[in-house]
Amino acid sequence: MAEQTDMRQPEVQEVPDEPASALTRLRENDHKASQRSPVPTSINSIDDDVLREIVFWAVIAHDPSWSSEIPVPMPGKTIHLRAGAMYRLALVSRRFKETVYGHAILWANIAGLPKTVDGFNLVLQRSRRVPLTLVTNWWGISEPQYDFAIKHMDRIGTLSAASDRDWHSFLSGRSAPALTALYLEAVSSKSEAGVKLDSPALDAPQLRFLYMRNSYIPIVAPRLEELNLFQCAKLLSPARLLDILSSTPHLRRLSLTSTLPPTRTNPKRWMSGEAGREIHLPCLEQLYLRYVRCDTVVKFMSHFVVPSEAGIEIALNVLEEVSQIQAVGQALRPFFSQPSYDSLRIREDSYMALSTRGSLADSPLILLRGPSRVEHIFDYIKELAPFFLPRHITTLDLGLTCEARSYDGEKVQKALLRIAPSVQTLSVEVRERLELSFLTDELSWVKFPALRTLKINWLDQVQKKGRGRKEWDGLRAWMKRVGAKQLETLYLDGWKHPDDNWCLARIKETLAEQKSKCEIVDERGEFHMLIDYTPVFGPPRVFMA
């Protein structure tokens, strides 16, 4: 009997991939997946809540940013921009339109726009129970909105009380549980005369922002974060102001413009009983004192204990004596001596700013602005420099303060004597003539041993008359004497001029002779004039001169 032969193929055992080959196959799969074209997603597949968030952020993205010069938001302009954004979004598609129409918060934010009863009722219907923003641009709210506010103060989230209506009588003694921002302004002497300082206070437990101009009303706002008072000196005594600030421990931003009376001319307004009183504002980030005198600043700051990291801006309304500037420096010593401040910016309109190099525009800084007399700004710097931390100013920006028409070499040298040794970057701007004698003069009192970068910016496209190669003589001599060995970067910006180009070529020769490692970064642009020429015969031509 013949043996049966098993004709089945022997079972082949799978050998697991080696790690390297498995990784290669995985990479190939990822590459194939990346080559596939993505399938477009329909707007209808987006979740309703996600679309509501998209619409909301698209609307508020049009809000104007705040300015450091005017630390007051512009709600009137904001609601006009928001309304325009809502209109454009509603035109995208039917679903966008339904989302915009059903977004109660967006409709509540533009409640100040309608001028008719029907329009305002429509906004009320779509905003449901969301607190309303009753604000308009330039004018007070309309009659329907005013009537609604009187009867339903609990529905108001933001109120602009800028009109001749008697808002003081209406708001005094009322409760506003939803109010977060209040703008109170007297636009006439009649409304200002109706202010009663002893009237009952407005209870606003959620109030975050308060702006009062030519007006005042007692307010209980324990959560207040931003307070702006403009031209309230006649209505608000320093003692009453201290009482207000003592009840706002969460205050982050304080702006007082034409509100603090001078101590020398109005000594009675500053009560002697307030001596030694301290107000603690641990959360304060920005302080603005505008149109004040030095003695007022010193007196006001003596009552406050605030973080030394807070930014301070002071605008003086009169030219002060040297002794008064010294007193301000003493009062602001904790702020001037912040280790993070390493940049000093000086401008020709009597402006000085001490800040952190590379910081954002809204970052804290110490800013002092005096009357528009450039010859006095260096006197201020001279008196304030002893209060800066020694050898901490590494960046010095002089702007146009060294222009020929106003340049006083002796004042500049005295002002920069304490600052110069630590300066690593020096920036100047040129319009009339390049003036660097405080740096380049061999007999100058000021020495810049740490200087590594020099920046020069020519502002005018066309070279002014009177400028020439001689103004470069000092810089060329300094480069031969010190600069070629010391500088690391010579940065040129603005516009090219023929004489400047010739002098720059001579400086390059000096650097080559001394084998200097100084790098010249020339980012100046060339100004060309386009001339439209129409000949008698032939087509018109345009050529560059």
Coordinates of C-alpha atoms in Angstrom, one line a residue:
M1 CA 0.0 0.0 0.0
A2 CA 1.5 3.2 -1.1
E3 CA 2.1 5.9 1.5
Q4 CA 0.0 9.0 1.2
T5 CA 2.0 12.1 0.6
D6 CA 1.0 15.3 2.3
M7 CA 0.8 17.8 -0.6
R8 CA 0.2 20.9 1.6
Q9 CA 2.8 23.6 1.5
P10 CA 4.8 24.0 4.7
E11 CA 3.5 26.8 6.9
V12 CA 5.6 29.9 6.6
Q13 CA 6.1 31.7 9.9
E14 CA 5.8 35.5 9.7
V15 CA 9.0 37.2 10.8
P16 CA 8.3 40.4 12.6
D17 CA 9.7 43.6 11.0
E18 CA 12.8 44.9 12.3
P19 CA 12.4 48.3 14.1
A20 CA 14.2 50.1 11.3
S21 CA 11.9 48.7 8.5
A22 CA 8.7 49.3 10.6
L23 CA 9.8 52.9 11.1
T24 CA 10.4 53.3 7.4
R25 CA 6.9 51.9 6.5
L26 CA 5.3 54.3 9.1
R27 CA 7.1 57.3 7.5
E28 CA 5.9 56.2 4.1
N29 CA 2.3 56.0 5.3
D30 CA 2.6 59.4 6.8
H31 CA 4.0 60.8 3.6
K32 CA 1.1 59.3 1.6
A33 CA -1.4 60.7 4.0
S34 CA 0.1 64.1 3.8
Q35 CA -0.1 64.0 0.0
R36 CA -3.9 63.5 0.1
S37 CA -5.8 66.7 -0.6
P38 CA -7.9 67.7 2.5
V39 CA -11.6 67.3 2.2
P40 CA -13.2 70.8 2.5
T41 CA -15.4 71.1 5.5
S42 CA -18.9 72.6 5.1
I43 CA -19.8 75.5 7.4
N44 CA -22.9 73.5 8.3
S45 CA -20.7 70.9 10.0
I46 CA -19.3 73.3 12.5
D47 CA -20.9 73.1 15.9
D48 CA -23.3 76.0 16.9
D49 CA -21.3 76.9 19.9
V50 CA -18.1 77.1 17.9
L51 CA -19.7 79.3 15.3
R52 CA -21.0 81.6 18.0
E53 CA -17.5 82.0 19.3
I54 CA -16.1 82.7 15.8
V55 CA -18.7 85.3 15.2
F56 CA -18.2 86.9 18.6
W57 CA -14.4 87.2 18.3
A58 CA -14.8 88.5 14.7
V59 CA -16.9 91.3 15.9
I60 CA -14.9 92.4 18.9
A61 CA -11.7 92.2 16.8
H62 CA -12.6 95.6 15.4
D63 CA -12.4 97.3 18.8
P64 CA -9.8 100.1 18.7
S65 CA -6.8 99.6 20.9
W66 CA -6.3 102.0 23.9
S67 CA -3.7 104.8 23.6
S68 CA -1.1 105.4 26.2
E69 CA -1.6 109.1 25.5
I70 CA -5.3 109.1 26.3
P71 CA -5.9 106.2 28.7
V72 CA -9.7 106.2 28.1
P73 CA -11.4 103.6 25.9
M74 CA -13.7 104.9 23.2
P75 CA -17.0 102.9 23.6
G76 CA -18.9 105.1 21.1
K77 CA -16.5 104.3 18.3
T78 CA -16.4 100.7 19.4
I79 CA -20.1 100.0 19.1
H80 CA -20.2 101.6 15.6
L81 CA -17.4 99.3 14.5
R82 CA -19.1 96.3 16.1
A83 CA -22.4 97.1 14.4
G84 CA -20.6 97.3 11.0
A85 CA -18.9 93.9 11.7
M86 CA -22.2 92.3 12.6
Y87 CA -23.8 93.6 9.3
R88 CA -20.9 92.2 7.2
L89 CA -21.0 88.8 9.0
A90 CA -24.7 88.5 8.5
L91 CA -24.1 88.7 4.7
V92 CA -21.8 85.7 4.6
S93 CA -24.5 83.0 4.7
R94 CA -27.9 82.1 6.1
R95 CA -26.3 80.3 9.0
F96 CA -24.1 83.2 9.8
K97 CA -27.1 85.5 9.7
E98 CA -29.0 83.2 12.1
T99 CA -26.0 83.2 14.4
V100 CA -25.7 87.0 14.4
Y101 CA -29.4 87.5 14.9
G102 CA -29.5 85.0 17.8
H103 CA -26.4 86.3 19.6
A104 CA -27.8 88.2 22.6
I105 CA -24.5 89.6 23.8
L106 CA -23.7 91.2 20.5
W107 CA -27.1 92.9 20.3
A108 CA -26.8 94.1 23.9
N109 CA -23.4 95.7 23.1
I110 CA -24.9 97.9 20.4
A111 CA -28.0 99.0 22.3
G112 CA -26.9 102.6 22.2
L113 CA -27.2 102.9 18.4
P114 CA -31.0 103.0 17.7
K115 CA -32.5 106.4 17.8
T116 CA -36.2 105.3 17.5
V117 CA -38.5 103.5 19.8
D118 CA -39.0 100.6 17.3
G119 CA -35.3 100.2 16.7
F120 CA -34.5 100.2 20.4
N121 CA -37.3 97.7 21.1
L122 CA -35.9 95.4 18.4
V123 CA -32.5 95.5 20.2
L124 CA -34.2 94.8 23.5
Q125 CA -35.9 91.8 22.1
R126 CA -32.8 90.2 20.6
S127 CA -30.6 91.0 23.6
R128 CA -33.0 89.1 25.9
R129 CA -31.8 89.7 29.5
V130 CA -28.1 90.5 28.8
P131 CA -27.0 93.8 30.4
L132 CA -27.1 96.7 27.9
T133 CA -24.4 99.0 26.6
L134 CA -26.1 102.4 26.4
V135 CA -23.3 104.4 24.7
T136 CA -23.3 106.5 21.5
N137 CA -20.6 108.4 19.6
W138 CA -20.2 112.1 20.5
W139 CA -23.8 112.5 21.6
G140 CA -25.8 111.4 24.7
I141 CA -28.2 108.5 24.5
S142 CA -31.6 109.0 22.9
E143 CA -34.9 109.5 24.6
P144 CA -36.1 105.8 24.4
Q145 CA -32.8 104.7 26.0
Y146 CA -32.9 107.3 28.7
D147 CA -36.5 106.3 29.6
F148 CA -35.5 102.7 29.7
A149 CA -32.5 103.4 31.9
I150 CA -34.6 105.3 34.5
K151 CA -37.0 102.4 34.9
H152 CA -34.5 99.5 34.5
M153 CA -31.2 100.5 36.0
D154 CA -30.6 96.8 36.8
R155 CA -30.3 96.0 33.1
I156 CA -27.6 98.6 32.3
G157 CA -24.0 97.3 31.9
T158 CA -22.3 100.3 30.4
L159 CA -23.8 103.8 30.5
S160 CA -22.6 107.0 28.8
A161 CA -24.2 109.9 30.7
A162 CA -22.8 112.7 28.6
S163 CA -25.7 115.2 28.0
D164 CA -27.5 118.0 29.6
R165 CA -29.9 115.7 31.4
D166 CA -29.8 115.7 35.2
W167 CA -28.0 112.4 35.6
H168 CA -26.7 113.3 39.0
S169 CA -30.2 113.4 40.5
F170 CA -31.1 110.2 38.7
L171 CA -28.0 108.2 39.7
S172 CA -27.7 109.4 43.3
G173 CA -28.8 106.8 45.8
R174 CA -29.6 104.3 43.1
S175 CA -28.4 100.7 42.8
A176 CA -26.8 99.4 39.6
P177 CA -26.0 95.7 40.2
A178 CA -25.0 95.1 36.5
L179 CA -23.1 98.3 35.8
T180 CA -19.5 97.7 34.8
A181 CA -18.5 101.0 33.1
L182 CA -19.8 104.5 33.6
Y183 CA -19.0 107.7 31.6
L184 CA -20.2 110.8 33.3
E185 CA -19.6 114.1 31.7
A186 CA -21.1 117.6 32.1
V187 CA -21.2 119.3 28.7
S188 CA -22.5 122.6 29.9
S189 CA -22.2 124.9 32.9
K190 CA -25.8 124.3 33.7
S191 CA -25.3 120.6 34.2
E192 CA -22.1 121.2 36.1
A193 CA -23.9 123.6 38.5
G194 CA -26.4 120.9 39.3
V195 CA -23.7 118.7 40.9
K196 CA -24.3 118.1 44.6
L197 CA -21.3 116.8 46.5
D198 CA -23.3 115.7 49.5
S199 CA -25.8 113.6 47.5
P200 CA -26.3 109.9 48.2
A201 CA -23.8 107.5 46.6
L202 CA -24.5 105.3 43.6
D203 CA -24.1 101.6 44.6
A204 CA -22.3 99.8 41.8
P205 CA -20.8 96.6 43.2
Q206 CA -19.6 95.4 39.7
L207 CA -18.2 98.7 38.4
R208 CA -14.8 98.3 36.8
F209 CA -14.3 101.5 34.8
L210 CA -15.3 105.0 35.8
Y211 CA -14.7 108.2 33.8
M212 CA -15.9 111.6 35.0
R213 CA -15.3 114.9 33.2
N214 CA -16.4 118.2 34.7
S215 CA -18.6 116.2 36.9
Y216 CA -18.7 114.2 40.1
I217 CA -21.0 111.8 41.9
P218 CA -20.3 109.8 45.0
I219 CA -20.0 106.1 44.0
V220 CA -19.5 103.0 46.0
A221 CA -17.4 100.7 43.8
P222 CA -15.2 98.2 45.7
R223 CA -14.2 96.4 42.5
L224 CA -13.2 99.5 40.6
E225 CA -10.1 98.8 38.4
E226 CA -9.8 102.0 36.3
L227 CA -10.5 105.6 37.3
N228 CA -10.2 108.6 35.0
L229 CA -10.9 112.1 36.3
F230 CA -10.7 115.0 33.9
Q231 CA -11.1 118.7 35.0
C232 CA -12.7 117.8 38.3
A233 CA -10.6 120.2 40.5
K234 CA -13.6 122.5 41.3
L235 CA -15.8 119.6 42.3
L236 CA -13.4 117.2 44.0
S237 CA -11.1 118.2 46.9
P238 CA -7.9 116.3 47.6
A239 CA -9.4 114.9 50.8
R240 CA -12.4 113.5 49.0
L241 CA -10.2 112.0 46.3
L242 CA -8.1 110.3 49.0
D243 CA -11.3 108.9 50.4
I244 CA -12.3 107.5 47.0
L245 CA -8.9 105.9 46.4
S246 CA -8.8 104.4 49.9
S247 CA -11.9 102.3 49.0
T248 CA -10.6 101.0 45.7
P249 CA -7.9 98.3 46.6
H250 CA -8.2 96.7 43.2
L251 CA -7.4 99.8 41.2
R252 CA -5.0 99.1 38.3
R253 CA -5.1 102.3 36.3
L254 CA -5.5 105.9 37.6
S255 CA -5.6 109.0 35.5
L256 CA -5.9 112.5 36.9
T257 CA -6.0 115.4 34.4
S258 CA -6.4 119.0 35.6
T259 CA -7.8 117.5 38.8
L260 CA -5.1 118.1 41.5
P261 CA -4.9 121.8 42.7
P262 CA -1.4 123.3 43.2
T263 CA -0.3 123.2 46.8
R264 CA 1.3 126.6 46.7
T265 CA -1.6 128.6 45.2
N266 CA -4.3 126.5 46.9
P267 CA -2.9 125.5 50.3
K268 CA -6.4 125.3 51.8
R269 CA -7.5 122.6 49.4
W270 CA -4.8 120.4 50.8
M271 CA -6.0 119.9 54.3
S272 CA -3.3 119.7 57.0
G273 CA -5.3 116.9 58.6
E274 CA -4.4 114.7 55.7
A275 CA -0.7 114.8 56.6
G276 CA 0.7 111.3 57.1
R277 CA -2.3 109.6 55.7
E278 CA -1.3 106.6 53.5
I279 CA -3.3 105.0 50.8
H280 CA -2.3 101.5 49.7
L281 CA -2.9 100.5 46.1
P282 CA -1.2 97.2 45.8
C283 CA -2.6 96.4 42.3
L284 CA -1.8 99.7 40.6
E285 CA -0.1 99.3 37.2
Q286 CA -0.4 102.8 35.6
L287 CA -0.6 106.3 37.1
Y288 CA -1.2 109.4 34.9
L289 CA -0.9 112.9 36.4
R290 CA -1.4 115.5 33.7
Y291 CA -1.4 119.3 33.9
V292 CA 0.1 119.4 37.4
R293 CA 3.0 121.2 39.1
C294 CA 6.0 119.6 40.7
D295 CA 4.9 120.5 44.3
T296 CA 1.5 118.9 43.6
V297 CA 3.2 115.7 42.4
V298 CA 5.4 115.5 45.5
K299 CA 2.4 116.1 47.8
F300 CA 0.2 113.6 46.1
M301 CA 2.8 110.9 46.0
S302 CA 3.5 111.3 49.7
H303 CA 0.1 109.8 50.4
F304 CA 0.5 106.6 48.3
V305 CA 2.1 103.2 48.7
V306 CA 2.1 101.6 45.3
P307 CA 4.3 98.9 43.7
S308 CA 7.6 100.3 42.4
E309 CA 7.0 98.4 39.1
A310 CA 4.0 100.6 38.3
G311 CA 4.4 102.9 35.3
I312 CA 4.1 106.7 35.9
E313 CA 3.4 109.5 33.4
I314 CA 3.6 113.1 34.5
A315 CA 2.8 116.1 32.4
L316 CA 3.9 119.4 33.9
N317 CA 1.9 122.5 32.8
V318 CA 4.5 125.1 33.8
L319 CA 8.3 125.5 33.6
E320 CA 9.6 124.4 37.0
E321 CA 12.6 125.4 38.9
V322 CA 15.6 123.1 39.4
S323 CA 14.8 122.5 43.0
Q324 CA 11.3 121.4 42.2
I325 CA 12.6 118.9 39.7
Q326 CA 14.9 117.5 42.4
A327 CA 11.9 117.1 44.7
V328 CA 10.0 115.1 42.0
G329 CA 13.1 112.9 41.6
Q330 CA 13.2 112.2 45.3
A331 CA 9.5 111.4 45.4
L332 CA 9.8 109.0 42.5
R333 CA 13.1 107.4 43.5
P334 CA 11.6 103.9 44.1
F335 CA 10.3 104.0 40.5
F336 CA 13.4 105.5 38.9
S337 CA 15.6 102.9 40.5
Q338 CA 13.8 99.9 39.0
P339 CA 16.5 97.4 37.7
S340 CA 14.4 96.6 34.6
Y341 CA 14.6 100.1 33.3
D342 CA 17.6 100.3 31.0
S343 CA 16.5 102.6 28.2
L344 CA 16.3 106.4 28.2
R345 CA 14.4 108.2 25.4
I346 CA 14.6 112.0 25.1
R347 CA 12.6 114.0 22.6
E348 CA 12.8 117.7 21.5
D349 CA 9.3 118.5 22.8
S350 CA 10.6 118.3 26.4
Y351 CA 9.9 114.7 26.8
M352 CA 11.8 112.0 28.7
A353 CA 10.9 108.3 29.1
L354 CA 12.7 105.7 31.1
S355 CA 11.7 102.2 30.1
T356 CA 12.8 98.6 29.4
R357 CA 14.5 98.0 26.1
G358 CA 12.4 96.0 23.6
S359 CA 9.3 96.3 25.8
L360 CA 5.8 96.6 24.4
A361 CA 4.1 99.9 23.9
D362 CA 1.8 99.4 26.9
S363 CA 4.5 98.3 29.2
P364 CA 5.2 100.3 32.4
L365 CA 7.6 103.2 32.0
I366 CA 8.5 106.5 33.8
L367 CA 7.5 109.4 31.5
L368 CA 8.0 113.1 32.3
R369 CA 6.7 115.7 29.9
G370 CA 7.3 119.4 30.4
P371 CA 6.5 122.6 28.5
S372 CA 7.5 122.5 24.9
R373 CA 10.9 124.1 25.3
V374 CA 13.7 121.8 24.2
E375 CA 16.4 123.8 25.9
H376 CA 15.1 122.8 29.3
I377 CA 14.7 119.0 28.9
F378 CA 18.4 118.5 29.5
D379 CA 18.2 120.5 32.7
Y380 CA 15.5 118.1 33.9
I381 CA 17.7 115.1 32.9
K382 CA 20.6 116.6 34.9
E383 CA 18.6 116.8 38.1
L384 CA 16.9 113.4 37.7
A385 CA 20.0 111.4 36.7
P386 CA 21.2 110.9 40.3
F387 CA 18.1 109.0 41.0
F388 CA 18.6 106.4 38.3
L389 CA 20.4 103.2 39.1
P390 CA 24.1 103.7 38.3
R391 CA 25.4 102.0 35.2
H392 CA 21.9 100.7 34.3
I393 CA 21.1 102.8 31.3
T394 CA 22.4 100.8 28.3
T395 CA 20.3 102.4 25.5
L396 CA 20.1 106.2 24.9
D397 CA 17.8 107.6 22.2
L398 CA 18.3 111.4 21.8
G399 CA 16.0 111.8 18.8
L400 CA 16.2 115.4 17.4
T401 CA 17.3 117.0 20.7
C402 CA 20.8 117.6 19.3
E403 CA 19.7 119.7 16.3
A404 CA 21.9 122.7 15.4
R405 CA 19.1 125.3 16.1
S406 CA 18.7 124.3 19.8
Y407 CA 21.9 122.4 20.6
D408 CA 23.7 123.5 23.8
G409 CA 26.7 121.3 24.1
E410 CA 27.4 122.2 27.8
K411 CA 23.9 121.3 28.9
V412 CA 23.9 118.1 27.0
Q413 CA 27.3 117.1 28.5
K414 CA 26.2 117.9 32.1
A415 CA 22.9 115.9 31.6
L416 CA 24.6 112.8 30.2
L417 CA 27.7 112.8 32.5
R418 CA 26.3 110.1 34.9
I419 CA 24.5 108.2 32.2
A420 CA 27.1 107.9 29.5
P421 CA 29.5 105.3 31.0
S422 CA 27.0 102.5 30.8
V423 CA 25.5 103.3 27.4
Q424 CA 25.9 100.6 24.8
T425 CA 23.5 101.8 22.1
L426 CA 23.2 105.5 21.1
S427 CA 20.6 106.7 18.6
V428 CA 20.2 110.2 17.1
E429 CA 18.0 111.7 14.3
V430 CA 19.2 114.3 11.8
R431 CA 17.2 116.9 10.0
E432 CA 19.3 120.1 10.0
R433 CA 22.8 118.9 10.7
L434 CA 24.6 115.9 12.3
E435 CA 25.6 117.1 15.7
L436 CA 27.6 114.6 17.9
S437 CA 30.2 116.9 19.6
F438 CA 29.2 115.6 23.0
L439 CA 30.5 112.2 21.8
T440 CA 33.2 113.1 19.3
D441 CA 34.9 116.1 20.9
E442 CA 38.2 115.1 22.4
L443 CA 37.7 117.6 25.2
S444 CA 34.1 116.6 26.0
W445 CA 33.4 115.8 29.7
V446 CA 31.2 112.9 28.6
K447 CA 32.8 109.5 27.9
F448 CA 31.1 106.5 26.4
P449 CA 33.5 103.6 27.1
A450 CA 30.8 100.9 26.7
L451 CA 29.4 102.2 23.4
R452 CA 29.1 99.4 20.9
T453 CA 26.3 100.5 18.5
L454 CA 25.7 104.0 17.0
K455 CA 22.5 104.6 15.1
I456 CA 21.9 107.6 12.8
N457 CA 18.6 108.3 11.1
W458 CA 18.2 111.0 8.4
L459 CA 14.6 112.1 8.4
D460 CA 14.4 114.4 5.3
Q461 CA 14.3 113.0 1.8
V462 CA 16.0 116.1 0.4
Q463 CA 19.1 117.4 1.9
K464 CA 18.7 120.8 3.6
K465 CA 20.7 123.8 2.6
G466 CA 23.7 124.4 4.8
R467 CA 24.5 120.8 5.3
G468 CA 27.8 119.6 4.1
R469 CA 30.8 117.3 4.6
K470 CA 32.2 119.4 7.5
E471 CA 29.5 118.1 9.9
W472 CA 31.1 114.7 9.6
D473 CA 34.5 115.9 10.6
G474 CA 34.0 115.2 14.3
L475 CA 32.6 111.7 13.8
R476 CA 35.4 110.8 11.3
A477 CA 38.0 112.0 13.8
W478 CA 36.4 110.1 16.7
M479 CA 36.3 106.9 14.5
K480 CA 40.1 107.3 13.9
R481 CA 40.7 108.0 17.6
V482 CA 38.3 105.6 19.4
G483 CA 35.4 104.4 17.4
A484 CA 37.1 102.0 15.0
K485 CA 38.4 100.0 17.9
Q486 CA 35.3 100.3 20.1
L487 CA 32.2 100.2 17.9
E488 CA 30.7 96.9 16.7
T489 CA 27.9 98.3 14.6
L490 CA 27.3 101.6 12.8
Y491 CA 23.6 101.6 11.8
L492 CA 22.4 104.1 9.2
D493 CA 18.7 104.6 8.4
G494 CA 16.5 107.2 6.7
W495 CA 17.5 108.7 3.4
K496 CA 20.8 108.9 1.4
H497 CA 22.4 112.2 0.6
P498 CA 25.5 112.7 -1.6
D499 CA 27.7 114.4 1.1
D500 CA 26.8 111.7 3.6
N501 CA 27.8 109.0 1.1
W502 CA 31.2 110.6 0.5
C503 CA 31.9 110.8 4.2
L504 CA 30.7 107.3 4.8
A505 CA 33.2 106.1 2.2
R506 CA 36.0 107.9 4.2
I507 CA 34.9 106.1 7.4
K508 CA 35.0 102.8 5.7
E509 CA 38.6 103.6 4.7
T510 CA 39.4 104.3 8.3
L511 CA 37.9 101.0 9.4
A512 CA 39.9 99.2 6.8
E513 CA 43.1 100.9 7.8
Q514 CA 42.7 99.9 11.5
K515 CA 41.4 96.5 10.6
S516 CA 38.3 97.2 12.6
K517 CA 35.5 94.6 13.2
C518 CA 32.9 97.3 13.1
E519 CA 30.0 96.4 10.8
I520 CA 28.2 99.1 8.8
V521 CA 24.5 98.4 8.3
D522 CA 23.2 100.8 5.7
E523 CA 19.5 100.7 5.3
R524 CA 19.0 104.2 3.9
G525 CA 16.7 104.7 1.0
E526 CA 17.3 106.8 -2.1
F527 CA 14.8 109.5 -3.0
H528 CA 14.0 109.8 -6.7
M529 CA 11.6 112.3 -8.3
L530 CA 9.4 111.1 -11.1
I531 CA 9.1 113.7 -13.9
D532 CA 6.1 113.5 -16.2
Y533 CA 7.4 115.0 -19.5
T534 CA 5.1 115.7 -22.5
P535 CA 7.1 116.7 -25.6
V536 CA 5.7 118.7 -28.5
F537 CA 6.1 115.7 -30.8
G538 CA 5.8 112.2 -29.6
P539 CA 4.2 110.4 -26.7
P540 CA 4.5 111.6 -23.1
R541 CA 7.3 110.1 -21.1
V542 CA 8.0 109.6 -17.4
F543 CA 11.6 109.5 -16.2
M544 CA 13.4 109.4 -12.9
A545 CA 15.5 112.3 -11.8

